[in-house]
mmCIF file of C-alpha atoms in Angstrom:
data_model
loop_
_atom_site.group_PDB
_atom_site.id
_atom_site.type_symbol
_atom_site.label_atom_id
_atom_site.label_comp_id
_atom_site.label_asym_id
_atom_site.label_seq_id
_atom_site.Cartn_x
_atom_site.Cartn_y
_atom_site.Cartn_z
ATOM 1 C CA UNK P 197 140.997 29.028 144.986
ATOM 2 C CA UNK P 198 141.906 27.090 148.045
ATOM 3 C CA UNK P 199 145.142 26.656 148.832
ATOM 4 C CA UNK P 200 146.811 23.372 149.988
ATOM 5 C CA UNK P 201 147.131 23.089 154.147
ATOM 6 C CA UNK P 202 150.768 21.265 155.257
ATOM 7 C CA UNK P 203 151.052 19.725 158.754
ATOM 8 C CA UNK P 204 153.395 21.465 160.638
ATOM 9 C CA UNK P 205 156.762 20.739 162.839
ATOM 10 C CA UNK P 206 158.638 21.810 165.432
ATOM 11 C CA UNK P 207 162.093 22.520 163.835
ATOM 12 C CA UNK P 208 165.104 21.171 165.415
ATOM 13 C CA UNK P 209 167.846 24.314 165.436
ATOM 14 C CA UNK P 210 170.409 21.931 165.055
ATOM 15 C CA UNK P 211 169.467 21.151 161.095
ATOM 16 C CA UNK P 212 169.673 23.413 158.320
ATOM 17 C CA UNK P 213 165.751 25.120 158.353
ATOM 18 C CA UNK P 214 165.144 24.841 154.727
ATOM 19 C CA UNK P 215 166.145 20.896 154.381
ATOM 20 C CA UNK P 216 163.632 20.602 157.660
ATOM 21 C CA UNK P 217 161.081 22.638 155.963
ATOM 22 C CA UNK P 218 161.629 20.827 152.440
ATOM 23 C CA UNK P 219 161.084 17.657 153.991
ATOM 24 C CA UNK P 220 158.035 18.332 156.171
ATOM 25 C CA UNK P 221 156.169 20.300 152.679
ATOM 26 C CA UNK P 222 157.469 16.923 150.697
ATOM 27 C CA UNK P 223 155.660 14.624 153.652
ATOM 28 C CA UNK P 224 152.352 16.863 153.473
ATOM 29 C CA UNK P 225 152.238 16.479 149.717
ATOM 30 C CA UNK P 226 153.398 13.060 149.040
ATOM 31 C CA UNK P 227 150.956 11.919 152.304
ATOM 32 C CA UNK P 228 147.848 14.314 150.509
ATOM 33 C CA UNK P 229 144.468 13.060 150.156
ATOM 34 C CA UNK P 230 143.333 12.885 146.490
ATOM 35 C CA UNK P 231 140.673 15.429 147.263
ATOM 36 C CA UNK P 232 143.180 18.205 148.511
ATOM 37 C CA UNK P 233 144.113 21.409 146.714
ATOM 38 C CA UNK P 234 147.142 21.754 144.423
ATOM 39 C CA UNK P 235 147.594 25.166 145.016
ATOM 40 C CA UNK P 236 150.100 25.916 147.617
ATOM 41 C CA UNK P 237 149.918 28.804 149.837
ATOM 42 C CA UNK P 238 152.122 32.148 148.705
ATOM 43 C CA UNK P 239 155.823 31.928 150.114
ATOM 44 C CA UNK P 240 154.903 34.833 152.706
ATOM 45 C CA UNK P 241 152.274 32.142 153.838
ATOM 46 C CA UNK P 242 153.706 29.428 154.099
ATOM 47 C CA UNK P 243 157.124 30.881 155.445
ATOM 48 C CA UNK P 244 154.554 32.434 158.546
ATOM 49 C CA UNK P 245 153.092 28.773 158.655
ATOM 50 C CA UNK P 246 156.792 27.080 159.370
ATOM 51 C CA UNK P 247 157.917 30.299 161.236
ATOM 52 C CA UNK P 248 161.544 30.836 158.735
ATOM 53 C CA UNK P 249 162.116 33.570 156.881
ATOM 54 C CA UNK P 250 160.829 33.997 153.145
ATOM 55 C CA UNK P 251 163.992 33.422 151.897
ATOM 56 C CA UNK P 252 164.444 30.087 153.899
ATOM 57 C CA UNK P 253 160.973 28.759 152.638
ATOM 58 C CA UNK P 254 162.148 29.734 149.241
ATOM 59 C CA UNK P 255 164.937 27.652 149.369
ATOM 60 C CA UNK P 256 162.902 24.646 150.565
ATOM 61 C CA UNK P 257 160.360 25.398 147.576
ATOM 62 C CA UNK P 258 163.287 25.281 145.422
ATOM 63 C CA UNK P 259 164.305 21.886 146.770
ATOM 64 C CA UNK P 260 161.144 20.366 145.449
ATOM 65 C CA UNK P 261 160.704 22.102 142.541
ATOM 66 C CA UNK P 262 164.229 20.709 141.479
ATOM 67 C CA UNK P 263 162.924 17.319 142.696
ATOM 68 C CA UNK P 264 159.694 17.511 140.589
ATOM 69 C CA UNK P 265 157.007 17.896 142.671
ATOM 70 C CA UNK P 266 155.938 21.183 142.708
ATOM 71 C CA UNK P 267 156.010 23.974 139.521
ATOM 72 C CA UNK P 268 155.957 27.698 140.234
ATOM 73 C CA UNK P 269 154.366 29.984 138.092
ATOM 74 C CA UNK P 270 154.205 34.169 138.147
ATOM 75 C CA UNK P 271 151.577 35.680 138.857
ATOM 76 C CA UNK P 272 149.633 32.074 139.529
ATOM 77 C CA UNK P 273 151.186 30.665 142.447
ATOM 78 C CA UNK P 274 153.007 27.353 142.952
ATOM 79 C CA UNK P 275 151.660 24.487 142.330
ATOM 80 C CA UNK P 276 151.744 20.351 143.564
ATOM 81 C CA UNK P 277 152.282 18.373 140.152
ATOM 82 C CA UNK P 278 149.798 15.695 140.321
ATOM 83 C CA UNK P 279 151.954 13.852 138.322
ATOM 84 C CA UNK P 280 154.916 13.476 139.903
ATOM 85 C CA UNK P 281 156.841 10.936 139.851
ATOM 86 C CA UNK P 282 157.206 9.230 144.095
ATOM 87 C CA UNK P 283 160.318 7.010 144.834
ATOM 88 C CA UNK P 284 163.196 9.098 144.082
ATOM 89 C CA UNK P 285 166.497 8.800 145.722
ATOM 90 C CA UNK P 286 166.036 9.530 149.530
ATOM 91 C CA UNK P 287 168.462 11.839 151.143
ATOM 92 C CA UNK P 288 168.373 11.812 155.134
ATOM 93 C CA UNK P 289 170.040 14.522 157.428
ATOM 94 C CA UNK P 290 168.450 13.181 160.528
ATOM 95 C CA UNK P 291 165.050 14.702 160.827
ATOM 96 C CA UNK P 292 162.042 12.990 161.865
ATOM 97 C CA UNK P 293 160.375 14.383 158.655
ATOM 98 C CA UNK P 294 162.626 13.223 156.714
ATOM 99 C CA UNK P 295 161.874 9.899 157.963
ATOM 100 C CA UNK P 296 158.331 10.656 157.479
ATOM 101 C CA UNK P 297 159.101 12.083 153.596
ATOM 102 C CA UNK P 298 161.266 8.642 153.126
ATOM 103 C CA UNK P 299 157.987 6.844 153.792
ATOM 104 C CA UNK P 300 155.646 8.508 152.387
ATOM 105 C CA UNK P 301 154.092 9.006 148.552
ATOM 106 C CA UNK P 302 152.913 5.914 147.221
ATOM 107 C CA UNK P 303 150.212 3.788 146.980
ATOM 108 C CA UNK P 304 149.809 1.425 149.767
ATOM 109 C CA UNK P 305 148.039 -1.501 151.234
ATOM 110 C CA UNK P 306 147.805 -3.718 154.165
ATOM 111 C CA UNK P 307 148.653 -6.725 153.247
ATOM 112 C CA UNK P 308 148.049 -8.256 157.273
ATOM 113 C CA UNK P 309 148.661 -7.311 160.790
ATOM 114 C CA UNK P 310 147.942 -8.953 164.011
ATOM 115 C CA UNK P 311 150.475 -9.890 166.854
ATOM 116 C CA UNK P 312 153.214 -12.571 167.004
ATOM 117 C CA UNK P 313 155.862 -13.962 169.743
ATOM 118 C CA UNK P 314 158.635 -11.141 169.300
ATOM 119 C CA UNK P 315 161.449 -12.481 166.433
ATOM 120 C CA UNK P 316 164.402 -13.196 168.456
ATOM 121 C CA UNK P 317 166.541 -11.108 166.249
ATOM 122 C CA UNK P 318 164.516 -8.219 167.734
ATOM 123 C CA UNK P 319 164.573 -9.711 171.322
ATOM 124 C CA UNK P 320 166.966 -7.205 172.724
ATOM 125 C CA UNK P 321 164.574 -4.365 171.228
ATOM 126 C CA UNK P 322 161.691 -5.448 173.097
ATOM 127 C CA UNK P 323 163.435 -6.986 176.193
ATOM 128 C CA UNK P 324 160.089 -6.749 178.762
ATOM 129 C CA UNK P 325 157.858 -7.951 176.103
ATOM 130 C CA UNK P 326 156.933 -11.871 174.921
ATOM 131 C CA UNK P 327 154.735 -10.608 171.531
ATOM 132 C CA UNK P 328 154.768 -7.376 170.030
ATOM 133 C CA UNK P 329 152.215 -6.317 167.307
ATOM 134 C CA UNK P 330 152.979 -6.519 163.721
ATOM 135 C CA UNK P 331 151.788 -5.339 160.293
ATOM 136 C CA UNK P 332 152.610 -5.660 156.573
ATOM 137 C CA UNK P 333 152.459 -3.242 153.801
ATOM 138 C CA UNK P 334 153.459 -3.313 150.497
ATOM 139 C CA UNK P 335 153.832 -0.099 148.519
ATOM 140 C CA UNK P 336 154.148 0.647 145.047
ATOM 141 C CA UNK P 337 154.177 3.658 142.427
ATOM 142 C CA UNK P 338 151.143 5.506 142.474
ATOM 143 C CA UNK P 339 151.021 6.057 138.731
ATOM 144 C CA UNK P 340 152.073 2.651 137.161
ATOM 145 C CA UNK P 341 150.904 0.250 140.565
ATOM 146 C CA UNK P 342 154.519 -0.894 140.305
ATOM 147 C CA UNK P 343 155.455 -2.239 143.490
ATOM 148 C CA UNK P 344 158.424 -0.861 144.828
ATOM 149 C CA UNK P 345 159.012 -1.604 148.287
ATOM 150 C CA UNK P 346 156.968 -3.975 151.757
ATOM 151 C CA UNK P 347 157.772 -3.117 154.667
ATOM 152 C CA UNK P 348 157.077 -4.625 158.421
ATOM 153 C CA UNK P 349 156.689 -2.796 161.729
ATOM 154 C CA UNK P 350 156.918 -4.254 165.012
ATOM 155 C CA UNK P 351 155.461 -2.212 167.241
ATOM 156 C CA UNK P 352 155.219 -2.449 171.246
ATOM 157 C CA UNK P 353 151.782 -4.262 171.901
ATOM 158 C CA UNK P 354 150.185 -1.399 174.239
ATOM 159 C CA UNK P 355 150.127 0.928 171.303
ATOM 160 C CA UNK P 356 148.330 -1.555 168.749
ATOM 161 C CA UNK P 357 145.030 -0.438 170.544
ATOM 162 C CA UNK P 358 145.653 3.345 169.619
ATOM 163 C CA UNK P 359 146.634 2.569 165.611
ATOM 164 C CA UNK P 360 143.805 2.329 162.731
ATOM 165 C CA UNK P 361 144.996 -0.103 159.930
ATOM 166 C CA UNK P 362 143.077 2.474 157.932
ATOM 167 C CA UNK P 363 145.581 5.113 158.806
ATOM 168 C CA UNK P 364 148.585 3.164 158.037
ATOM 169 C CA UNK P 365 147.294 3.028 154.183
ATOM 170 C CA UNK P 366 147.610 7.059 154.263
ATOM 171 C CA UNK P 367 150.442 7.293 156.092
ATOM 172 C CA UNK P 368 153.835 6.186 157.764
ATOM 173 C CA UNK P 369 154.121 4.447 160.852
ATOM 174 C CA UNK P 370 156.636 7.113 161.949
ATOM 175 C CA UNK P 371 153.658 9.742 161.374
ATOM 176 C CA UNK P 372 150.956 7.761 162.850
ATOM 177 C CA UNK P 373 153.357 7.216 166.220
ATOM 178 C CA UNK P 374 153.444 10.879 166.630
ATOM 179 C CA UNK P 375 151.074 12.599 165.058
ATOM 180 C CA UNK P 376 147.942 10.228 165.666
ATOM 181 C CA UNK P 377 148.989 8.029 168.824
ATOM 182 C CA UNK P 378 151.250 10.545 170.314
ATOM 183 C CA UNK P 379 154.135 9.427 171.294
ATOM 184 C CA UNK P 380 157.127 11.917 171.385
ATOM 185 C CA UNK P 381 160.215 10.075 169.578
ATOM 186 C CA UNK P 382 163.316 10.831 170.812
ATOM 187 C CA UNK P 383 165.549 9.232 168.369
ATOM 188 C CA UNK P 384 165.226 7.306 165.276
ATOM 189 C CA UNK P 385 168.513 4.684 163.924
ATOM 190 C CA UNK P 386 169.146 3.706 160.282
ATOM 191 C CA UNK P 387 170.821 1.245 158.959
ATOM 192 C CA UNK P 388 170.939 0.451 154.945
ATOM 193 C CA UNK P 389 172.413 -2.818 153.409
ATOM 194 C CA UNK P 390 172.215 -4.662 150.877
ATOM 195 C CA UNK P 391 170.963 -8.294 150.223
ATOM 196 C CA UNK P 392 169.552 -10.506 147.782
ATOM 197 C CA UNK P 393 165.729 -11.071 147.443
ATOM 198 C CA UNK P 394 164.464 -13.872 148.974
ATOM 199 C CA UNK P 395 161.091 -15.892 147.422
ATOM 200 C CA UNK P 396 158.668 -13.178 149.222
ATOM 201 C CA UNK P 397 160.058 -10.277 148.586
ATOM 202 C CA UNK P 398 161.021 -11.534 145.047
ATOM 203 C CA UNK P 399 157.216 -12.754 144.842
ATOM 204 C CA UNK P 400 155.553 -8.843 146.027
ATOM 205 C CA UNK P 401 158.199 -6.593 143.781
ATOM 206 C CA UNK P 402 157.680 -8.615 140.979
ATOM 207 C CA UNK P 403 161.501 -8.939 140.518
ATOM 208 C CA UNK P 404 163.577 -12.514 139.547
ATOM 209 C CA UNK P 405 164.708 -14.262 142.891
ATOM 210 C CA UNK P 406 168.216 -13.682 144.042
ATOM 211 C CA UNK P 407 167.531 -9.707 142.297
ATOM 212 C CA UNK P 408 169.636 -7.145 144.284
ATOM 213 C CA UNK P 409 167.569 -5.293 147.198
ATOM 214 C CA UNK P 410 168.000 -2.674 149.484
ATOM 215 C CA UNK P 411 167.491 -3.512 153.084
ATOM 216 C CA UNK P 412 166.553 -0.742 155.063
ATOM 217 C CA UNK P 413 166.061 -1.285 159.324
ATOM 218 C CA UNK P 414 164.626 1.788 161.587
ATOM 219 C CA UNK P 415 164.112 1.420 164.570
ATOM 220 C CA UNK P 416 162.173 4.417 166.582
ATOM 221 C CA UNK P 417 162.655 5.211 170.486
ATOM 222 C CA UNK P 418 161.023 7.082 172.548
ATOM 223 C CA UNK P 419 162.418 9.966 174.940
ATOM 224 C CA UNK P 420 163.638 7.145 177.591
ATOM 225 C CA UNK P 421 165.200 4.941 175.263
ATOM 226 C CA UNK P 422 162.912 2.039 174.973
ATOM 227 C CA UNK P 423 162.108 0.512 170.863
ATOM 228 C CA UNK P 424 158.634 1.246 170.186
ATOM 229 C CA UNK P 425 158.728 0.330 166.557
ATOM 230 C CA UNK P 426 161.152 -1.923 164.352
ATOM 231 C CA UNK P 427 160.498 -1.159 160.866
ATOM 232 C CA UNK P 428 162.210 -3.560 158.102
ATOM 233 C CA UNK P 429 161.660 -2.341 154.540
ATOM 234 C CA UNK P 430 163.260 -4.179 151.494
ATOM 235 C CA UNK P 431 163.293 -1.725 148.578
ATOM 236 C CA UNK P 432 163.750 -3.064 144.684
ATOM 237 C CA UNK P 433 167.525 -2.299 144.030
ATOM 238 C CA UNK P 434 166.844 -1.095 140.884
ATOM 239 C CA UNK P 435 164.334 1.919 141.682
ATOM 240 C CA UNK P 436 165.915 3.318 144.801
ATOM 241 C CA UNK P 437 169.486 4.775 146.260
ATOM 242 C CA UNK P 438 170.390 6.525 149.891
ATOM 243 C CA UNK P 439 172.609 9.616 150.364
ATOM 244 C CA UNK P 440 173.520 10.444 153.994
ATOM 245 C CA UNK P 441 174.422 13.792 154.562
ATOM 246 C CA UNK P 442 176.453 14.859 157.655
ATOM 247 C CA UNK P 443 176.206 18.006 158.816
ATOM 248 C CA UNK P 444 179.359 19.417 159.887
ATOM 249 C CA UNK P 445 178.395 22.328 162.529
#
């Protein structure tokens, strides 16, 4: 049978390997083609694949068995469950994959994109550009078609030309910046609060106006410093939560 093939990382010794690990595996699965295998490779395999020990990828396994997305069988091998459920509470420990596992999972479509004057709340991200280019998703479970979250990226316009709207259905924007246009991102902020939804965003989740929403704002840099993308996702209060973990060493 063949087995399931992750993308791989570069692991940043600064974070614990397995959460690293955990997240990239979670990103390749939740980001899989419906075509692809749901057999995983052994742990020996897939351990040589992330270069960590066994017992570090068997930790990582363990964090997504726990969460659901994966069952592990003797004798068979471990498995993706193609029924697992996407959306569940996000943790981030400051990983680019993890960013990429945050975003990744459920159904999604392009609602537009294009290019507009820059917002002027996002003037002082783009400070040597007058437009920047934009696009629109809007995501939702992939087993109910529940929408859950729509998001908007404003990205610097000389990139546009190297993005396929088609890829943006399969995957992040995070992912799609480095893995497909191939830029190298030096640093990626958060910040989570929490608002009230407005007549859109009450309109594409399907949720009563003035319903509680999480507000989520990323904004990606590259190596010098400069915003390439602005990413503003408003999430339905009542399907997702964030936990920050700090890591103390």
């Amino acid at each position: 049978m063949t087995a399931f093939a992750p993308d791989s990382i570069v692991l940043n010794r600064k974070l614990p390997l397995w959460y690293q690990v955990s997240q990239s595996l979670r990103a390749s699965i939740l980001g899989r083609t419906p075509e692809a295998p749901l057999r995983l490779p052994t742990e020996e395999q897939l351990a040589g694949h992330y270069g960590v020990s066994v017992l570090t990828m068997r930790q990582a396994l363990k964090e997504l068995e726990d969460e659901g997305l994966i069952s592990r069988h003797r004798r068979r091998g471990t498995f993706i469950e193609p029924s697992a459920q996407r959306g569940s509470p996000v943790r981030l420990l400051g990983s680019v994959d993890a960013i990429v596992a945050q975003q990744s999972g459920m159904s999604t479509r392009l609602l537009e994109h294009g290019t507009a004057p820059v917002p002027a709340e996002l003037a002082e991200h783009f400070p040597d550009s007058a437009e920047v280019a934009t696009y629109h998703r809007l995501r939702g479970d992939e087993l109910s078609g529940e929408p859950t979250n729509h998001a908007r990226n404003y990205i610097r316009p000389e990139l546009a030309d190297r993005i396929d709207p088609d890829d943006l259905v399969r995957w992040p924007m995070t992912k799609v910046l480095r893995d497909v246009v191939g830029v190298t991102i030096g640093r990626i902020t958060d910040t989570v609060e929490a608002t009230l939804a407005d007549p859109e965003t009450a309109r594409l989740l399907q949720v009563p106006l003035l319903s509680p929403i999480l507000h989520y704002t990323g904004i990606t840099y590259d190596e010098e410093g400069r915003a390439l993308d602005v990413a503003r996702i408003h999430y339905r209060g009542d399907r997702f939560s964030f936990t920050v973990t700090l890591d103390a060493t």
